[in-house]
Amino acid sequence: METFRHLTSGLAVAAQLQPADMARAAADGFTKVVNNRPDDEEAGQPHSSVMRDAAEAAGLEYEYLPVIAGNLTDDNVLEFDQLLRASNGPVLMFCRSGTRCTHLWALQQAWTRQQPLECIVAAAAQAGYDIQALIPRMHRR
């Protein structure tokens, strides 16, 4: 069972979730799950359609926003920003380790919300993610 690591009071990240984790996410108060892991990235991972069915069965909204590891694009960040703005409650994101989700969130916070970089870096660190290497890109937009 994966740990939900909070970056903010309304957003958490996790490593690869399983269909059974959706009920726990709903019980923990999340209203939306965002899957950032492309289908077939790794043998044995649950397909996005299976995760969607499990999320919806648990009463959660589900979004599939695949981000290729090591190739997070500006468009990914902007699409994620739109997803967050349309959310009506706490959001849980997942990928293989939670790092990709954290990077996506950090860039979104820096570029579209103009949050102070030190606050973004500190929130990620508190959740267990070192995003120091992402700082130059956070400055670029």
Coordinates of N, CA and C in Angstrom, one line a residue:
M1 N 0.8 -1.2 0.0 CA 0.0 0.0 0.0 C 0.9 1.2 0.0
E2 N 0.7 2.1 -1.0 CA 1.5 3.3 -1.2 C 1.2 4.4 -0.2
T3 N 2.2 5.2 0.2 CA 1.9 6.3 1.0 C 1.5 7.5 0.1
F4 N 0.5 8.3 0.6 CA 0.1 9.5 0.0 C 0.9 10.6 0.6
R5 N 1.8 11.3 -0.2 CA 2.7 12.3 0.3 C 2.1 13.7 -0.1
H6 N 1.8 14.5 0.9 CA 1.1 15.8 0.6 C 2.2 16.9 0.2
L7 N 1.9 17.5 -0.9 CA 2.7 18.7 -1.3 C 2.0 19.9 -0.8
T8 N 0.7 19.9 -0.8 CA -0.1 21.0 -0.2 C -1.3 20.3 0.5
S9 N -2.1 21.1 1.2 CA -3.3 20.5 1.9 C -4.2 19.9 0.9
G10 N -4.2 20.3 -0.4 CA -5.2 19.8 -1.4 C -4.6 19.0 -2.5
L11 N -3.3 18.6 -2.3 CA -2.7 17.8 -3.4 C -1.6 16.9 -2.8
A12 N -1.7 15.6 -3.2 CA -0.7 14.6 -2.7 C -0.3 13.8 -3.9
V13 N 0.9 13.2 -3.8 CA 1.5 12.4 -4.8 C 1.8 11.0 -4.2
A14 N 1.9 10.0 -5.1 CA 2.2 8.7 -4.7 C 2.9 7.9 -5.8
A15 N 3.6 6.9 -5.4 CA 4.1 5.9 -6.4 C 3.0 5.1 -7.0
Q16 N 3.3 4.2 -7.9 CA 2.3 3.5 -8.6 C 1.2 2.9 -7.6
L17 N 0.0 3.3 -7.9 CA -1.2 2.8 -7.2 C -1.7 1.6 -7.8
Q18 N -2.5 0.9 -7.0 CA -3.2 -0.3 -7.5 C -4.7 0.0 -7.5
P19 N -5.6 -0.7 -8.2 CA -7.0 -0.5 -8.1 C -7.6 -0.4 -6.7
A20 N -7.1 -1.3 -5.8 CA -7.6 -1.3 -4.4 C -7.3 0.0 -3.7
D21 N -6.3 0.7 -4.1 CA -5.9 2.0 -3.4 C -7.0 3.1 -3.6
M22 N -7.8 2.9 -4.6 CA -8.8 4.0 -4.9 C -9.8 4.2 -3.8
A23 N -10.3 3.1 -3.2 CA -11.2 3.2 -2.1 C -10.5 3.9 -0.9
R24 N -9.3 3.7 -0.6 CA -8.5 4.4 0.4 C -8.4 5.8 0.1
A25 N -8.1 6.2 -1.2 CA -8.0 7.6 -1.6 C -9.3 8.3 -1.3
A26 N -10.4 7.7 -1.7 CA -11.7 8.3 -1.4 C -12.0 8.4 0.1
A27 N -11.6 7.4 0.8 CA -11.8 7.5 2.3 C -11.0 8.6 2.9
D28 N -9.8 8.9 2.3 CA -8.9 9.9 2.8 C -9.3 11.3 2.4
G29 N -10.4 11.4 1.6 CA -11.0 12.7 1.3 C -10.6 13.2 -0.1
F30 N -9.9 12.5 -0.9 CA -9.6 12.9 -2.3 C -10.8 12.8 -3.1
T31 N -10.9 13.7 -4.1 CA -12.0 13.8 -5.0 C -11.6 13.4 -6.4
K32 N -10.3 13.6 -6.7 CA -9.9 13.3 -8.1 C -8.5 12.6 -8.0
V33 N -8.3 11.7 -8.9 CA -7.0 11.0 -9.1 C -6.5 11.3 -10.5
V34 N -5.2 11.7 -10.5 CA -4.6 12.0 -11.8 C -3.4 10.9 -12.0
N35 N -3.5 10.2 -13.1 CA -2.6 9.2 -13.4 C -1.6 9.8 -14.4
N36 N -0.3 10.0 -14.0 CA 0.7 10.5 -14.9 C 1.6 9.5 -15.5
R37 N 1.2 8.2 -15.4 CA 2.0 7.1 -15.9 C 1.5 6.6 -17.2
P38 N 2.3 6.7 -18.3 CA 1.8 6.1 -19.6 C 1.5 4.6 -19.5
D39 N 0.5 4.2 -20.1 CA 0.2 2.7 -20.2 C 1.4 2.0 -20.8
D40 N 1.7 0.8 -20.3 CA 2.7 -0.1 -20.8 C 4.1 0.4 -20.6
E41 N 4.3 1.4 -19.6 CA 5.6 1.9 -19.3 C 6.5 0.7 -18.7
E42 N 5.8 -0.1 -18.0 CA 6.5 -1.2 -17.3 C 5.6 -2.4 -17.3
A43 N 6.1 -3.6 -17.4 CA 5.3 -4.8 -17.4 C 4.6 -4.9 -16.0
G44 N 3.3 -5.3 -16.1 CA 2.6 -5.6 -14.8 C 1.9 -4.4 -14.2
Q45 N 2.1 -3.2 -14.7 CA 1.4 -2.0 -14.1 C 0.0 -2.1 -14.6
P46 N -0.9 -1.6 -13.7 CA -2.3 -1.6 -14.1 C -2.6 -0.6 -15.3
H47 N -3.4 -1.0 -16.2 CA -3.7 -0.2 -17.4 C -4.6 1.0 -16.9
S48 N -4.5 2.1 -17.6 CA -5.3 3.3 -17.1 C -6.8 3.1 -17.1
S49 N -7.3 2.2 -18.0 CA -8.7 1.9 -18.0 C -9.1 1.2 -16.8
V50 N -8.3 0.3 -16.3 CA -8.6 -0.4 -15.0 C -8.5 0.5 -13.8
M51 N -7.6 1.4 -13.9 CA -7.5 2.4 -12.8 C -8.7 3.4 -12.8
R52 N -9.1 3.8 -14.0 CA -10.3 4.6 -14.2 C -11.6 3.9 -13.6
D53 N -11.7 2.7 -13.9 CA -12.9 1.9 -13.4 C -12.9 1.8 -11.9
A54 N -11.7 1.6 -11.3 CA -11.6 1.5 -9.9 C -11.8 2.8 -9.2
A55 N -11.3 3.9 -9.8 CA -11.5 5.2 -9.3 C -13.0 5.6 -9.3
E56 N -13.6 5.4 -10.4 CA -15.0 5.7 -10.6 C -15.9 4.9 -9.6
A57 N -15.6 3.6 -9.5 CA -16.3 2.8 -8.5 C -16.2 3.3 -7.1
A58 N -15.1 4.0 -6.8 CA -14.9 4.5 -5.4 C -15.5 5.9 -5.3
G59 N -16.1 6.4 -6.4 CA -16.7 7.7 -6.4 C -15.7 8.9 -6.7
L60 N -14.6 8.6 -7.3 CA -13.5 9.6 -7.6 C -13.6 10.0 -9.0
E61 N -13.3 11.2 -9.3 CA -13.0 11.6 -10.7 C -11.6 11.1 -11.1
Y62 N -11.4 10.8 -12.3 CA -10.2 10.2 -12.8 C -9.7 11.0 -14.0
E63 N -8.4 11.3 -14.0 CA -7.8 12.0 -15.2 C -6.6 11.2 -15.6
Y64 N -6.4 10.9 -16.9 CA -5.2 10.3 -17.4 C -4.4 11.3 -18.1
L65 N -3.3 11.7 -17.6 CA -2.4 12.7 -18.2 C -1.0 12.0 -18.2
P66 N -0.7 11.2 -19.2 CA 0.5 10.5 -19.2 C 1.7 11.4 -19.5
V67 N 2.7 11.3 -18.7 CA 4.0 12.1 -18.9 C 5.1 11.1 -19.0
I68 N 5.8 11.2 -20.1 CA 6.9 10.3 -20.3 C 8.1 10.6 -19.4
A69 N 8.6 9.6 -18.7 CA 9.7 9.8 -17.8 C 10.9 10.5 -18.5
G70 N 11.4 11.6 -17.9 CA 12.5 12.3 -18.4 C 12.1 13.2 -19.6
N71 N 10.8 13.3 -19.9 CA 10.4 14.2 -21.0 C 9.1 14.9 -20.7
L72 N 9.2 15.6 -19.6 CA 8.0 16.4 -19.1 C 8.0 17.7 -20.0
T73 N 6.9 17.9 -20.7 CA 6.8 19.0 -21.6 C 6.1 20.2 -21.0
D74 N 6.3 21.4 -21.7 CA 5.5 22.6 -21.3 C 4.0 22.3 -21.4
D75 N 3.6 21.6 -22.4 CA 2.2 21.3 -22.6 C 1.7 20.4 -21.5
N76 N 2.5 19.5 -21.0 CA 2.1 18.7 -19.8 C 1.7 19.6 -18.7
V77 N 2.6 20.5 -18.4 CA 2.4 21.5 -17.3 C 1.2 22.3 -17.4
L78 N 0.9 22.8 -18.6 CA -0.3 23.6 -18.9 C -1.5 22.8 -18.8
E79 N -1.5 21.6 -19.3 CA -2.7 20.7 -19.2 C -3.0 20.3 -17.7
F80 N -1.9 20.1 -17.0 CA -2.1 19.8 -15.5 C -2.7 21.0 -14.8
D81 N -2.2 22.2 -15.1 CA -2.7 23.4 -14.5 C -4.2 23.5 -14.8
Q82 N -4.7 23.2 -16.0 CA -6.1 23.2 -16.3 C -6.9 22.2 -15.4
L83 N -6.3 21.0 -15.3 CA -6.9 19.9 -14.5 C -7.1 20.4 -13.0
L84 N -6.1 21.0 -12.5 CA -6.1 21.5 -11.1 C -7.2 22.6 -10.9
R85 N -7.2 23.5 -11.9 CA -8.1 24.6 -11.8 C -9.6 24.1 -11.8
A86 N -9.8 23.0 -12.5 CA -11.2 22.4 -12.7 C -11.5 21.5 -11.5
S87 N -10.6 21.3 -10.6 CA -10.9 20.3 -9.5 C -11.7 21.0 -8.4
N88 N -12.6 20.2 -7.9 CA -13.5 20.7 -6.8 C -13.1 20.1 -5.4
G89 N -11.9 19.6 -5.3 CA -11.5 19.1 -4.0 C -10.1 18.6 -4.1
P90 N -9.6 17.9 -3.0 CA -8.3 17.4 -3.0 C -8.0 16.4 -4.1
V91 N -6.7 16.5 -4.6 CA -6.3 15.7 -5.8 C -5.1 14.8 -5.3
L92 N -5.2 13.6 -5.8 CA -4.1 12.6 -5.6 C -3.5 12.3 -7.0
M93 N -2.2 12.5 -7.2 CA -1.5 12.1 -8.4 C -0.6 10.9 -8.2
F94 N -0.4 10.2 -9.3 CA 0.6 9.1 -9.1 C 1.3 8.8 -10.4
C95 N 2.5 8.3 -10.3 CA 3.3 7.8 -11.4 C 4.1 6.6 -10.9
R96 N 5.3 6.4 -11.4 CA 6.1 5.2 -10.9 C 6.6 5.4 -9.5
S97 N 7.1 6.6 -9.2 CA 7.7 6.8 -7.9 C 7.1 8.1 -7.2
G98 N 6.4 8.9 -7.9 CA 5.9 10.1 -7.4 C 6.7 11.3 -7.8
T99 N 7.9 11.1 -8.3 CA 8.8 12.1 -8.7 C 8.3 12.9 -9.9
R100 N 7.9 12.2 -10.9 CA 7.3 12.9 -12.1 C 6.2 13.8 -11.7
C101 N 5.3 13.3 -10.9 CA 4.1 14.1 -10.4 C 4.6 15.3 -9.7
T102 N 5.6 15.2 -8.8 CA 6.2 16.3 -8.1 C 6.8 17.3 -9.0
H103 N 7.5 16.9 -10.0 CA 8.1 17.8 -11.0 C 7.0 18.6 -11.7
L104 N 6.0 17.9 -12.1 CA 4.9 18.5 -12.8 C 4.2 19.6 -12.0
W105 N 4.0 19.2 -10.7 CA 3.4 20.2 -9.8 C 4.3 21.4 -9.6
A106 N 5.6 21.1 -9.4 CA 6.5 22.2 -9.1 C 6.6 23.2 -10.3
L107 N 6.7 22.7 -11.5 CA 6.7 23.6 -12.6 C 5.4 24.4 -12.8
Q108 N 4.3 23.7 -12.5 CA 3.0 24.3 -12.6 C 2.9 25.5 -11.5
Q109 N 3.4 25.2 -10.3 CA 3.4 26.2 -9.3 C 4.2 27.4 -9.6
A110 N 5.4 27.1 -10.2 CA 6.3 28.2 -10.6 C 5.9 29.0 -11.8
W111 N 5.3 28.3 -12.8 CA 5.0 29.0 -14.0 C 3.6 29.7 -14.0
T112 N 2.6 29.0 -13.5 CA 1.3 29.5 -13.6 C 0.7 30.1 -12.3
R113 N 1.3 29.8 -11.2 CA 0.9 30.3 -9.9 C 1.9 31.3 -9.3
Q114 N 3.0 31.4 -9.9 CA 4.1 32.3 -9.5 C 4.4 32.2 -8.0
Q115 N 4.4 30.9 -7.6 CA 4.8 30.7 -6.2 C 6.3 30.8 -6.0
P116 N 6.7 31.3 -4.8 CA 8.2 31.4 -4.6 C 8.9 30.0 -4.7
L117 N 10.0 30.0 -5.4 CA 10.7 28.8 -5.6 C 11.1 28.1 -4.3
E118 N 11.5 28.9 -3.3 CA 12.0 28.3 -2.1 C 10.8 27.6 -1.4
C119 N 9.6 28.0 -1.5 CA 8.4 27.4 -1.0 C 8.1 26.1 -1.7
I120 N 8.2 26.1 -3.0 CA 8.0 24.9 -3.8 C 9.0 23.8 -3.5
V121 N 10.3 24.2 -3.4 CA 11.3 23.3 -3.1 C 11.2 22.7 -1.7
A122 N 10.8 23.5 -0.7 CA 10.6 23.1 0.6 C 9.4 22.1 0.8
A123 N 8.3 22.4 0.1 CA 7.2 21.5 0.1 C 7.5 20.2 -0.5
A124 N 8.2 20.2 -1.6 CA 8.7 18.9 -2.2 C 9.6 18.1 -1.3
A125 N 10.5 18.8 -0.6 CA 11.5 18.2 0.3 C 10.7 17.6 1.5
Q126 N 9.8 18.3 2.0 CA 9.0 17.8 3.1 C 8.2 16.5 2.8
A127 N 7.9 16.4 1.5 CA 7.2 15.2 1.0 C 8.2 14.1 0.6
G128 N 9.5 14.4 0.7 CA 10.5 13.4 0.4 C 11.1 13.4 -1.0
Y129 N 10.9 14.6 -1.7 CA 11.4 14.7 -3.1 C 12.4 15.8 -3.2
D130 N 13.6 15.5 -3.7 CA 14.6 16.6 -3.9 C 14.4 17.1 -5.3
I131 N 14.0 18.3 -5.5 CA 13.8 18.9 -6.8 C 14.8 20.0 -7.1
Q132 N 15.9 20.0 -6.4 CA 17.0 21.1 -6.7 C 17.4 21.2 -8.1
A133 N 17.5 20.0 -8.8 CA 17.9 20.0 -10.2 C 16.9 20.6 -11.1
L134 N 15.7 20.8 -10.7 CA 14.6 21.4 -11.5 C 14.6 22.9 -11.4
I135 N 15.3 23.5 -10.4 CA 15.2 24.9 -10.2 C 15.6 25.7 -11.5
P136 N 16.6 25.4 -12.3 CA 16.8 26.2 -13.5 C 15.6 26.2 -14.4
R137 N 15.0 25.1 -14.6 CA 13.8 25.1 -15.5 C 12.6 25.8 -14.8
M138 N 12.5 25.8 -13.5 CA 11.4 26.6 -12.9 C 11.6 28.1 -13.1
H139 N 12.8 28.5 -13.3 CA 13.1 29.9 -13.6 C 12.8 30.3 -15.0
R140 N 12.8 29.4 -15.9 CA 12.8 29.7 -17.4 C 11.5 30.2 -17.9
R141 N 10.5 30.1 -17.3 CA 9.2 30.5 -18.0 C 8.8 31.8 -17.5

